[in-house]
Coordinates of C-alpha atoms and ligand atoms in Angstrom, one line a residue:
M159 CA -39.0 -5.6 -29.9
A160 CA -38.2 -9.1 -28.8
S161 CA -38.2 -9.7 -25.1
T162 CA -37.3 -12.9 -23.4
T163 CA -35.7 -12.9 -20.1
R164 CA -34.6 -16.0 -18.2
G165 CA -32.2 -17.2 -15.6
A166 CA -29.2 -19.5 -16.0
Q167 CA -29.8 -22.8 -17.9
P168 CA -28.2 -26.1 -17.2
R169 CA -24.8 -26.6 -18.9
G170 CA -24.7 -28.3 -22.3
V171 CA -28.1 -27.0 -23.3
R172 CA -27.9 -25.2 -26.6
D173 CA -30.0 -22.1 -25.8
E174 CA -31.0 -19.5 -28.4
S175 CA -32.8 -16.5 -27.1
E176 CA -33.4 -12.8 -27.8
C177 CA -33.4 -9.9 -25.5
D178 CA -33.1 -6.1 -25.7
A179 CA -29.6 -5.8 -24.3
I180 CA -26.7 -8.1 -23.4
V181 CA -24.3 -7.0 -20.6
I182 CA -20.9 -8.5 -20.4
G183 CA -19.3 -8.3 -17.0
A184 CA -20.7 -8.4 -13.5
G185 CA -18.4 -6.0 -11.7
F186 CA -19.4 -2.5 -10.6
G187 CA -20.2 -1.4 -14.2
G188 CA -22.0 -4.5 -15.4
L189 CA -24.2 -4.9 -12.3
Y190 CA -25.3 -1.3 -12.5
A191 CA -26.0 -1.7 -16.2
L192 CA -28.2 -4.7 -15.6
H193 CA -30.1 -2.9 -12.9
H194 CA -30.5 0.3 -14.8
L195 CA -31.6 -1.2 -18.1
R196 CA -33.8 -3.9 -16.6
D197 CA -35.3 -2.2 -13.5
K198 CA -35.4 1.4 -14.5
M199 CA -36.0 1.1 -18.2
G200 CA -38.0 -2.1 -18.3
L201 CA -35.8 -3.8 -21.0
S202 CA -35.1 -7.5 -21.1
V203 CA -31.4 -8.0 -20.3
R204 CA -29.1 -11.0 -20.0
A205 CA -25.7 -10.6 -18.4
F206 CA -22.7 -12.9 -18.6
D207 CA -19.5 -13.2 -16.6
G208 CA -16.6 -15.6 -16.9
A209 CA -16.1 -15.6 -13.1
G210 CA -18.1 -17.8 -10.7
G211 CA -19.7 -14.8 -9.0
V212 CA -20.3 -11.1 -9.0
G213 CA -17.5 -8.6 -8.3
G214 CA -15.4 -8.2 -11.5
T215 CA -12.0 -7.0 -10.5
W216 CA -12.9 -7.6 -6.8
W217 CA -13.7 -11.3 -7.6
Y218 CA -10.2 -11.8 -9.0
N219 CA -7.9 -9.5 -7.0
R220 CA -8.0 -11.3 -3.7
Y221 CA -4.3 -11.2 -2.9
P222 CA -3.3 -10.5 0.7
G223 CA -3.6 -6.9 1.6
A224 CA -5.8 -6.0 -1.4
R225 CA -7.7 -2.8 -0.8
V226 CA -9.2 0.1 -2.7
D227 CA -6.4 2.4 -3.7
A228 CA -8.6 5.4 -4.3
P229 CA -10.7 7.7 -2.2
S230 CA -12.4 4.9 -0.3
S231 CA -15.3 4.2 2.0
P232 CA -18.0 5.2 1.7
F233 CA -17.2 6.9 -1.6
Y234 CA -16.0 3.9 -3.6
A235 CA -19.6 2.7 -3.8
Y236 CA -22.8 3.2 -5.7
T237 CA -24.3 6.6 -5.0
F238 CA -27.7 6.5 -6.8
S239 CA -29.7 4.9 -4.0
K240 CA -30.1 6.7 -0.7
E241 CA -31.5 3.5 0.8
L242 CA -28.4 1.6 -0.2
V243 CA -26.2 4.3 1.3
N244 CA -28.2 4.2 4.5
E245 CA -28.2 0.5 5.0
W246 CA -24.6 -0.5 4.2
E247 CA -22.2 -0.3 7.1
W248 CA -18.7 0.5 5.9
T249 CA -16.2 -0.3 8.6
E250 CA -12.8 1.0 7.5
T251 CA -11.6 4.2 5.8
Q252 CA -9.7 2.1 3.2
T253 CA -12.0 -0.6 2.1
S254 CA -10.6 -4.2 1.9
Q255 CA -11.2 -6.4 -1.1
A256 CA -13.4 -8.7 1.0
A257 CA -15.6 -5.8 2.1
V258 CA -16.0 -4.5 -1.5
L259 CA -17.0 -8.0 -2.6
A260 CA -19.4 -8.4 0.2
Y261 CA -21.0 -5.1 -0.8
L262 CA -21.4 -6.1 -4.4
E263 CA -22.9 -9.4 -3.4
H264 CA -25.4 -7.5 -1.3
F265 CA -26.1 -5.2 -4.2
A266 CA -26.8 -8.1 -6.5
D267 CA -29.1 -9.7 -4.0
R268 CA -30.9 -6.5 -3.0
F269 CA -31.8 -5.7 -6.6
D270 CA -32.4 -9.4 -7.5
L271 CA -29.8 -9.3 -10.2
R272 CA -28.4 -12.9 -10.1
R273 CA -31.4 -14.3 -11.9
D274 CA -30.3 -12.6 -15.1
I275 CA -26.6 -13.2 -14.8
Q276 CA -25.0 -16.4 -16.2
F277 CA -21.7 -17.0 -14.4
D278 CA -18.8 -19.2 -15.4
T279 CA -19.6 -18.3 -19.0
W280 CA -17.1 -16.8 -21.5
I281 CA -18.2 -15.0 -24.6
S282 CA -16.6 -16.9 -27.4
D283 CA -17.9 -14.6 -30.2
A284 CA -19.8 -11.3 -30.4
R285 CA -20.9 -10.2 -33.9
Y286 CA -23.0 -7.4 -35.3
D287 CA -25.5 -8.1 -38.1
E288 CA -26.0 -4.9 -40.2
N289 CA -29.3 -6.3 -41.7
T290 CA -31.0 -6.9 -38.4
Q291 CA -29.1 -4.2 -36.5
R292 CA -28.5 -6.7 -33.7
W293 CA -25.6 -8.2 -31.9
T294 CA -25.3 -12.0 -31.5
I295 CA -23.1 -13.5 -28.9
E296 CA -22.0 -17.1 -28.5
T297 CA -20.7 -18.5 -25.3
D298 CA -18.4 -21.4 -24.3
T299 CA -21.4 -23.0 -22.6
G300 CA -23.3 -23.3 -25.9
D301 CA -25.7 -20.3 -25.7
R302 CA -26.4 -18.0 -28.6
V303 CA -28.1 -14.8 -27.6
T304 CA -29.2 -11.9 -29.8
A305 CA -29.9 -8.4 -28.7
Q306 CA -30.1 -4.9 -30.1
F307 CA -27.5 -3.5 -27.7
L308 CA -24.2 -4.9 -26.4
I309 CA -23.0 -3.3 -23.2
C310 CA -19.4 -4.1 -22.5
A311 CA -18.5 -3.7 -18.9
V312 CA -15.5 -5.8 -19.2
G313 CA -13.2 -4.0 -16.7
A314 CA -10.3 -1.7 -17.0
L315 CA -7.9 -3.9 -15.1
F316 CA -8.7 -7.4 -16.2
V317 CA -6.2 -8.9 -18.6
A318 CA -3.3 -10.0 -16.4
H319 CA 0.1 -9.2 -17.7
K320 CA 2.6 -12.0 -17.3
P321 CA 6.2 -11.1 -18.1
D322 CA 7.9 -13.3 -20.7
Y323 CA 11.2 -13.8 -19.0
P324 CA 13.3 -16.6 -20.5
G325 CA 12.4 -19.9 -18.7
I326 CA 9.7 -18.4 -16.5
N327 CA 7.6 -21.4 -17.2
D328 CA 10.4 -23.7 -16.0
F329 CA 9.8 -22.5 -12.5
A330 CA 8.3 -25.5 -10.8
G331 CA 7.0 -24.0 -7.5
E332 CA 3.6 -22.3 -6.9
C333 CA 3.1 -19.2 -9.0
H334 CA 0.2 -16.8 -8.6
H335 CA -0.6 -13.5 -10.4
T336 CA -2.1 -11.0 -8.0
G337 CA -4.9 -10.3 -10.6
R338 CA -5.8 -14.0 -10.7
W339 CA -5.4 -14.9 -7.0
P340 CA -6.6 -18.4 -5.9
H341 CA -9.9 -18.7 -4.1
V342 CA -8.3 -21.0 -1.5
P343 CA -5.9 -19.6 1.0
V344 CA -2.3 -19.4 -0.1
S345 CA 0.2 -20.3 2.7
F346 CA 3.5 -18.5 2.8
S347 CA 4.5 -20.0 6.0
G348 CA 8.1 -21.5 6.0
K349 CA 8.4 -20.5 2.3
R350 CA 10.9 -18.4 0.4
V351 CA 8.7 -16.1 -1.7
G352 CA 9.7 -14.0 -4.8
V353 CA 7.6 -11.0 -5.7
I354 CA 8.0 -9.4 -9.1
G355 CA 6.4 -5.9 -9.4
T356 CA 5.9 -3.0 -7.1
G357 CA 2.7 -1.3 -8.3
S358 CA -0.4 -1.2 -6.0
S359 CA -0.7 -4.9 -5.9
G360 CA 2.9 -5.5 -5.0
I361 CA 3.0 -2.7 -2.5
Q362 CA -0.2 -3.9 -0.8
S363 CA 0.8 -7.6 -0.7
I364 CA 4.5 -7.5 0.2
P365 CA 4.0 -6.4 3.9
E366 CA 1.3 -9.1 4.4
I367 CA 3.4 -11.8 2.7
A368 CA 6.5 -10.8 4.7
K369 CA 4.7 -11.3 8.0
E370 CA 4.2 -15.0 7.3
A371 CA 6.9 -16.1 4.9
E372 CA 10.4 -17.3 5.8
H373 CA 11.9 -14.9 3.3
V374 CA 10.7 -12.5 0.7
T375 CA 12.8 -11.3 -2.3
V376 CA 11.2 -8.3 -4.1
F377 CA 12.2 -7.8 -7.7
Q378 CA 11.7 -4.1 -8.4
R379 CA 11.8 -2.6 -11.9
T380 CA 10.6 0.9 -10.9
P381 CA 10.8 2.4 -7.4
Q382 CA 7.5 3.9 -6.5
Y383 CA 6.0 6.8 -4.5
A384 CA 3.5 5.5 -2.1
L385 CA 1.5 7.6 0.4
P386 CA 0.5 6.3 3.8
A387 CA -3.1 5.1 3.6
R388 CA -3.7 5.6 7.4
N389 CA -6.5 3.1 7.3
R390 CA -8.6 3.1 10.4
P391 CA -12.1 2.2 11.5
I392 CA -14.9 4.5 10.4
T393 CA -16.7 6.0 13.4
T394 CA -20.5 5.8 13.7
D395 CA -20.5 9.6 13.8
E396 CA -18.7 9.8 10.5
L397 CA -21.1 7.3 8.9
S398 CA -24.1 9.4 10.1
Q399 CA -22.5 12.5 8.8
Y400 CA -22.0 10.9 5.4
R401 CA -25.6 9.7 5.3
E402 CA -27.1 13.0 6.4
N403 CA -25.1 15.0 3.9
W404 CA -25.2 12.4 1.1
D405 CA -26.9 14.5 -1.5
S406 CA -24.5 17.4 -1.2
L407 CA -21.5 15.0 -1.0
R408 CA -22.7 13.3 -4.2
A409 CA -23.0 16.6 -5.9
T410 CA -19.5 17.6 -4.8
M411 CA -18.1 14.2 -6.1
C412 CA -19.7 14.9 -9.5
A413 CA -18.2 18.4 -9.6
R414 CA -14.7 17.5 -8.2
G415 CA -13.4 14.7 -10.3
G416 CA -15.1 11.9 -8.3
W417 CA -14.3 12.6 -4.7
P418 CA -15.8 15.0 -2.2
F419 CA -12.5 16.2 -0.7
K420 CA -11.2 19.7 -0.9
T421 CA -8.6 20.4 -3.6
S422 CA -6.4 23.3 -2.8
R423 CA -6.8 26.5 -5.0
R424 CA -3.6 27.9 -3.4
R425 CA -0.6 28.7 -5.5
A426 CA 2.8 27.5 -4.3
S427 CA 4.2 31.0 -4.8
E428 CA 1.9 32.3 -2.1
D429 CA 3.9 30.4 0.5
S430 CA 7.6 30.3 1.5
P431 CA 9.5 27.0 1.2
A432 CA 9.2 26.4 4.9
Q433 CA 5.4 27.0 4.8
R434 CA 5.1 24.7 1.9
R435 CA 7.1 22.0 3.7
A436 CA 4.8 22.4 6.7
R437 CA 1.8 22.0 4.4
Y438 CA 3.2 18.8 2.9
E439 CA 3.8 17.4 6.4
E440 CA 0.3 18.2 7.4
L441 CA -1.1 16.4 4.3
W442 CA 1.3 13.5 4.8
E443 CA 0.0 13.0 8.3
Q444 CA -3.6 13.2 7.1
G445 CA -2.7 10.3 4.7
G446 CA -4.6 8.9 1.7
I447 CA -4.5 11.0 -1.4
H448 CA -4.5 14.4 0.3
L449 CA -0.9 15.2 -0.4
A450 CA -1.5 14.5 -4.1
I451 CA -4.7 16.6 -4.5
N452 CA -4.6 19.3 -1.8
S453 CA -1.2 20.9 -1.6
Y454 CA -1.0 23.5 -4.4
I455 CA -2.4 24.1 -7.8
G456 CA -0.4 22.4 -10.6
V457 CA 1.5 19.5 -8.9
L458 CA 0.8 17.4 -12.0
V459 CA 1.6 20.2 -14.4
D460 CA 4.5 22.3 -13.0
K461 CA 7.8 20.4 -13.1
D462 CA 9.5 22.5 -10.3
L463 CA 6.5 22.1 -7.9
N464 CA 6.3 18.4 -8.8
H465 CA 10.0 18.1 -8.0
E466 CA 9.5 19.6 -4.6
V467 CA 6.7 17.3 -3.7
S468 CA 8.7 14.3 -5.1
E469 CA 11.7 15.3 -3.0
F470 CA 9.4 15.5 0.1
V471 CA 8.2 11.9 -0.4
R472 CA 11.7 10.7 -1.2
D473 CA 12.8 12.2 2.2
K474 CA 10.0 10.3 3.9
I475 CA 11.2 7.1 2.3
R476 CA 14.8 7.8 3.3
E477 CA 13.8 8.5 6.9
T478 CA 11.9 5.2 7.1
I479 CA 14.5 2.8 5.7
R480 CA 17.4 1.9 8.0
N481 CA 19.7 0.4 5.4
P482 CA 21.0 3.3 3.2
E483 CA 21.7 1.0 0.2
T484 CA 18.1 -0.3 0.3
A485 CA 16.8 3.3 0.6
R486 CA 18.8 4.3 -2.4
K487 CA 17.2 1.5 -4.5
L488 CA 13.8 2.6 -3.3
M489 CA 14.1 6.2 -4.5
P490 CA 11.5 7.0 -7.1
D491 CA 12.8 9.1 -10.0
Y492 CA 9.7 9.9 -12.1
Y493 CA 7.3 12.8 -11.7
F494 CA 5.2 12.2 -8.5
G495 CA 1.7 11.2 -9.3
T496 CA 2.2 10.3 -13.0
K497 CA 2.0 6.6 -12.3
R498 CA -1.1 5.3 -10.5
L499 CA -1.0 6.7 -7.0
I500 CA -0.4 4.1 -4.4
L501 CA -1.6 4.1 -0.8
D502 CA 0.4 1.8 1.5
N503 CA 0.1 0.2 4.8
G504 CA 3.6 -0.3 6.1
Y505 CA 5.3 -1.0 2.7
F506 CA 8.6 0.9 3.3
E507 CA 8.9 -0.3 6.9
T508 CA 8.8 -3.9 5.6
Y509 CA 12.3 -3.4 4.2
N510 CA 13.6 -3.0 7.8
R511 CA 12.7 -6.7 8.4
E512 CA 15.4 -9.3 8.4
N513 CA 13.5 -11.6 6.1
V514 CA 13.0 -9.1 3.2
A515 CA 15.5 -8.4 0.4
L516 CA 15.2 -6.0 -2.5
I517 CA 16.7 -6.6 -6.0
D518 CA 16.8 -3.6 -8.2
L519 CA 16.2 -5.0 -11.7
R520 CA 17.6 -1.9 -13.4
E521 CA 21.1 -2.7 -11.9
D522 CA 20.7 -6.5 -11.6
P523 CA 18.3 -7.7 -14.2
I524 CA 16.6 -11.2 -14.3
E525 CA 18.4 -13.5 -16.7
A526 CA 16.7 -16.8 -16.2
F527 CA 14.4 -18.9 -14.1
T528 CA 15.2 -22.4 -12.9
P529 CA 12.7 -24.8 -11.4
S530 CA 13.6 -23.4 -7.9
S531 CA 15.1 -20.0 -8.4
V532 CA 15.3 -16.7 -10.1
R533 CA 18.7 -16.0 -11.6
T534 CA 19.7 -12.3 -11.9
R535 CA 23.0 -11.0 -13.3
E536 CA 24.5 -10.9 -9.9
G537 CA 23.1 -13.9 -8.1
E538 CA 20.7 -16.8 -7.8
H539 CA 17.6 -16.4 -5.5
K540 CA 16.1 -19.6 -4.3
I541 CA 12.3 -19.4 -4.1
D542 CA 9.4 -21.8 -3.4
L543 CA 6.6 -19.5 -4.4
L544 CA 6.5 -16.8 -7.1
V545 CA 4.1 -13.8 -6.9
L546 CA 3.6 -11.9 -10.2
A547 CA 2.3 -8.5 -9.2
T548 CA 3.0 -7.4 -12.8
G549 CA -0.2 -5.6 -13.6
F550 CA -2.6 -5.6 -16.6
D551 CA -3.0 -4.8 -20.2
A552 CA -5.1 -2.0 -18.8
V553 CA -8.3 -0.4 -20.2
S554 CA -8.1 -1.5 -23.9
G555 CA -6.9 -5.0 -23.1
S556 CA -10.3 -6.4 -21.9
M557 CA -12.1 -5.2 -25.0
L558 CA -9.4 -6.6 -27.3
K559 CA -9.8 -10.0 -25.5
L560 CA -13.5 -9.9 -26.1
N561 CA -12.7 -8.9 -29.7
P562 CA -16.2 -8.1 -31.0
K563 CA -16.8 -8.1 -34.8
G564 CA -18.5 -5.0 -36.1
R565 CA -19.6 -3.7 -39.5
G566 CA -18.4 -5.9 -42.4
G567 CA -17.1 -8.4 -39.9
M568 CA -14.2 -6.1 -38.9
S569 CA -12.7 -7.3 -35.6
L570 CA -11.8 -4.9 -32.8
V571 CA -8.3 -6.3 -32.9
E572 CA -8.0 -5.0 -36.5
K573 CA -9.7 -1.7 -35.8
W574 CA -7.4 -1.0 -32.8
D575 CA -4.3 -2.3 -34.4
E576 CA -2.5 1.0 -34.1
R577 CA -4.7 3.1 -31.9
F578 CA -7.5 2.4 -29.5
D579 CA -9.7 5.4 -30.5
T580 CA -13.3 5.8 -29.3
Y581 CA -15.9 8.5 -29.2
L582 CA -16.7 9.7 -25.6
G583 CA -14.9 6.6 -24.3
T584 CA -18.1 4.6 -24.9
T585 CA -18.6 4.0 -28.6
I586 CA -16.4 2.9 -31.5
V587 CA -16.7 3.6 -35.2
G588 CA -17.7 0.5 -37.0
F589 CA -19.4 -1.1 -34.0
P590 CA -23.0 0.2 -34.0
N591 CA -25.1 -0.3 -30.9
L592 CA -22.1 -1.3 -28.8
F593 CA -21.4 0.7 -25.7
M594 CA -18.5 0.5 -23.3
I595 CA -18.4 1.4 -19.6
H596 CA -15.0 2.7 -18.6
G597 CA -13.6 2.2 -22.1
P598 CA -10.5 3.9 -23.4
G599 CA -11.0 7.6 -23.6
S600 CA -13.4 7.8 -20.7
P601 CA -12.5 9.0 -17.2
G602 CA -12.6 5.3 -16.0
V603 CA -9.6 4.9 -13.7
F604 CA -9.3 8.7 -13.2
F605 CA -12.7 9.1 -11.5
T606 CA -14.4 7.2 -8.7
M607 CA -15.3 4.2 -10.7
P608 CA -18.7 3.2 -9.3
L609 CA -20.0 6.7 -9.7
G610 CA -18.4 7.0 -13.1
A611 CA -20.1 3.7 -14.2
E612 CA -23.5 5.0 -12.9
R613 CA -23.2 8.2 -14.8
Q614 CA -22.0 6.6 -18.0
M615 CA -24.7 4.0 -17.9
E616 CA -27.4 6.6 -17.3
W617 CA -26.2 8.4 -20.4
I618 CA -26.2 5.2 -22.4
G619 CA -29.7 4.4 -21.1
N620 CA -30.9 7.8 -22.3
C621 CA -29.3 7.2 -25.7
I622 CA -31.1 3.9 -26.0
R623 CA -34.4 5.6 -25.0
H624 CA -33.7 8.2 -27.7
L625 CA -33.4 5.4 -30.3
H626 CA -36.6 3.7 -29.2
E627 CA -38.7 6.9 -29.0
N628 CA -37.6 8.0 -32.5
G629 CA -38.0 4.7 -34.3
L630 CA -34.2 4.3 -34.8
G631 CA -32.5 1.0 -35.1
A632 CA -28.8 1.8 -34.8
I633 CA -26.4 4.4 -33.5
E634 CA -22.8 4.7 -34.5
S635 CA -20.2 7.4 -33.9
T636 CA -18.7 9.2 -36.9
P637 CA -15.0 9.0 -37.8
E638 CA -14.8 12.8 -37.4
A639 CA -16.1 12.7 -33.9
E640 CA -13.7 9.9 -33.0
T641 CA -10.7 11.8 -34.3
L642 CA -11.7 15.0 -32.5
W643 CA -12.3 13.0 -29.3
D644 CA -8.8 11.5 -29.5
K645 CA -7.4 15.0 -29.9
E646 CA -9.3 16.2 -26.9
I647 CA -8.0 13.4 -24.7
K648 CA -4.5 14.0 -25.9
Q649 CA -4.6 17.7 -25.4
I650 CA -5.8 17.3 -21.8
A651 CA -3.1 14.8 -21.1
D652 CA -0.4 16.8 -22.8
H653 CA -1.1 19.7 -20.6
T654 CA 0.1 17.5 -17.7
L655 CA 3.3 15.6 -16.8
Y656 CA 1.6 12.2 -17.2
P657 CA 2.9 11.6 -20.8
H658 CA 6.5 12.1 -19.5
T659 CA 6.4 8.9 -17.6
D660 CA 6.3 5.3 -18.8
S661 CA 3.2 3.9 -17.1
W662 CA 0.2 1.7 -17.9
Y663 CA -1.7 5.0 -18.4
M664 CA 0.4 5.4 -21.5
G665 CA 0.3 1.8 -22.5
A666 CA 4.0 1.5 -21.8
N667 CA 3.8 -1.6 -19.6
I668 CA 2.8 -3.9 -22.4
P669 CA 5.4 -4.7 -25.1
G670 CA 4.1 -3.6 -28.5
K671 CA 1.0 -1.7 -27.1
P672 CA 0.3 1.6 -28.8
R673 CA 1.6 4.6 -26.8
Q674 CA -1.6 6.4 -26.2
F675 CA -3.1 8.0 -23.1
V676 CA -5.8 5.7 -21.8
G677 CA -8.4 8.1 -20.5
H678 CA -10.0 11.4 -19.9
L679 CA -8.3 13.2 -17.1
R680 CA -11.1 15.7 -16.3
G681 CA -14.0 13.6 -15.1
S682 CA -16.4 16.4 -14.2
Q683 CA -15.8 18.1 -17.6
Y684 CA -16.3 14.7 -19.3
F685 CA -19.8 14.3 -17.9
E686 CA -20.6 17.9 -18.9
R687 CA -19.5 16.9 -22.5
L688 CA -21.8 13.8 -22.4
A689 CA -24.7 16.0 -21.5
E690 CA -23.9 18.6 -24.2
V691 CA -23.6 15.8 -26.8
A692 CA -27.1 14.5 -25.9
E693 CA -28.6 18.0 -25.8
A694 CA -27.3 18.7 -29.2
G695 CA -29.2 15.7 -30.6
Y696 CA -26.4 13.2 -30.1
E697 CA -23.8 15.3 -31.9
G698 CA -21.1 13.1 -33.5
F699 CA -23.4 10.2 -34.0
A700 CA -25.1 8.8 -37.1
F701 CA -28.4 7.0 -36.8
E702 CA -30.2 4.4 -38.9
E703 CA -34.0 3.9 -39.1
V704 CA -35.2 0.6 -37.9
R705 CA -34.8 -1.9 -40.7
Ligands
NA7_1042 P1 0.8 -2.0 -12.0 O1 0.5 -0.8 -11.3 O2 0.9 -2.0 -13.5 O3 2.2 -2.5 -11.4 C1 2.9 -3.6 -12.1 C2 4.3 -3.7 -11.5 O4 5.0 -4.8 -12.2 C3 5.1 -2.4 -11.8 O5 6.0 -2.3 -10.7 C4 5.9 -2.8 -13.0 O6 7.1 -2.1 -13.2 C5 6.2 -4.3 -12.7 N1 6.4 -5.0 -13.9 C6 5.7 -5.2 -15.0 N2 6.3 -6.0 -15.9 C7 7.5 -6.3 -15.4 C8 8.5 -7.1 -15.8 N3 8.6 -7.7 -17.0 N4 9.6 -7.2 -15.0 C9 9.6 -6.6 -13.8 N5 8.6 -5.9 -13.3 C10 7.6 -5.7 -14.1 O7 -0.1 -3.2 -11.6 P2 -0.8 -3.5 -10.2 O8 -1.5 -4.8 -10.3 O9 0.1 -3.3 -9.1 O10 -1.9 -2.3 -10.1 C11 -2.8 -2.1 -11.2 C12 -3.9 -1.3 -10.7 O11 -4.8 -2.1 -10.0 C13 -3.5 -0.2 -9.8 O12 -3.1 0.9 -10.4 C14 -4.7 0.0 -9.0 O13 -5.6 0.8 -9.6 C15 -5.3 -1.4 -8.9 P3 7.1 -0.7 -14.0 O14 6.5 0.3 -13.1 O15 6.2 -0.9 -15.2 O16 8.5 -0.5 -14.4

């Protein structure tokens, strides 16, 4: 087995090298992959990232107000190292982007990862050679690297979606996508700001922008449910508790879909309407995701129960907004929880400010852009700065952008022309020895992502060990396994209300994208399936002897 490891080379040097594994991406998944393969398995690994530093999504999404929108500190973090858990001081319950990035920088330094990561480097080609059973990548900096395994940790939310409104490029003012936010401070002071999009990024950034800007116009396509984050400092007592109980907390996270919180096993029929309302109130006060996960069994399955919870949140929005017309426009009308859940810090209150206006694009659509304004059917909105909080070509988009070429030179763009099928969310038929972290069909965005990345990577590592120990040169999933996996994902999703809503979970936010559910909704069951597959001798995979 060829093994050459090295650090970054000066630009312009054509470098050819070989290693055991190439990792693409230096976010949560890629950093852990490098650590696991290199330090725990003793393989030679080279990692690449187009960004100038570690962090992945946390490197790019540095818009004002950016925070983790899932069960947060200290759970949105690596769990495998007790030392790391003990030494890192989380300070708030809902971690900020800056704090996550600082943590990942610490992780990279602590495990001496940077020496094997080449930053500011894009992969221009990734190609599998069936004769050698190896992948070769080429970079825009002139490197060519060959390895037996290609680990794609390219991020679930990476390829920024920019709407193609007529004339949008005519807008002459500053324009920033939240997913590609500048690394220098953006000043809103004295400016008229337009924000398109009210997903997590819009809802997190709008209150912060409104504090500074002269005026903010929000262009909303779909009104959203958002739950109060109730962010607050973590106490030293809480941190000590987490540390003392870490092993059991981690076990609970693994068993309960990625977080250690209680999920209610109570049925709605066991309580009266008044008791249910009291329960929703209590969970609303608690904040975070508790209302979504801990009210009654079946909120995401039972239409009537979902309607009741939806109505409860709509009432909360109505109570908050002073202007009834604005409140009307802000009423979400899809099934609660079937778009990505949003945790807010004063979003709805922001509409009570004098300097904030809301345009409902369903009633008053955008017709054109001019160098200094957005023109909707009913009026012209002067703006100096445009914020596009319009999301991502989620989950499959980053793999398609990489577009590896597999067996027979087939590109992933061709393979995924109509459906982005995978086996176990980590391998693709026709692409031997390629593994994805958080790929389509894995729990990815439905599970605590750092923990999910660790567990997926550990499985991939064991699979690589299996190849090495058995003199095998290549592994590839079978078409039958891929078809069955797709069925399994769909069946789980179809049991819920998710497919009833147009969302990025369904690929509905990108014109022309296949309508297909992006992931596995039952994280704990998913990891059990991974274990079963391995125990059954890697069921659903075909192996080749070393050539
Ligand atoms: P999201 O959640 O995809 O939100 C994007 C928002 O942009 C959403 O409100 C979209 O409306 C809106 N959008 C998208 N395209 C358009 C066009 N053409 N016109 C008007 N509005 C548009 O992305 P985020 O960045 O907020 O969050 C992504 C994830 O990152 C989030 O889930 C967290 O996990 C972190 P729509 O609802 O599609 O009608």
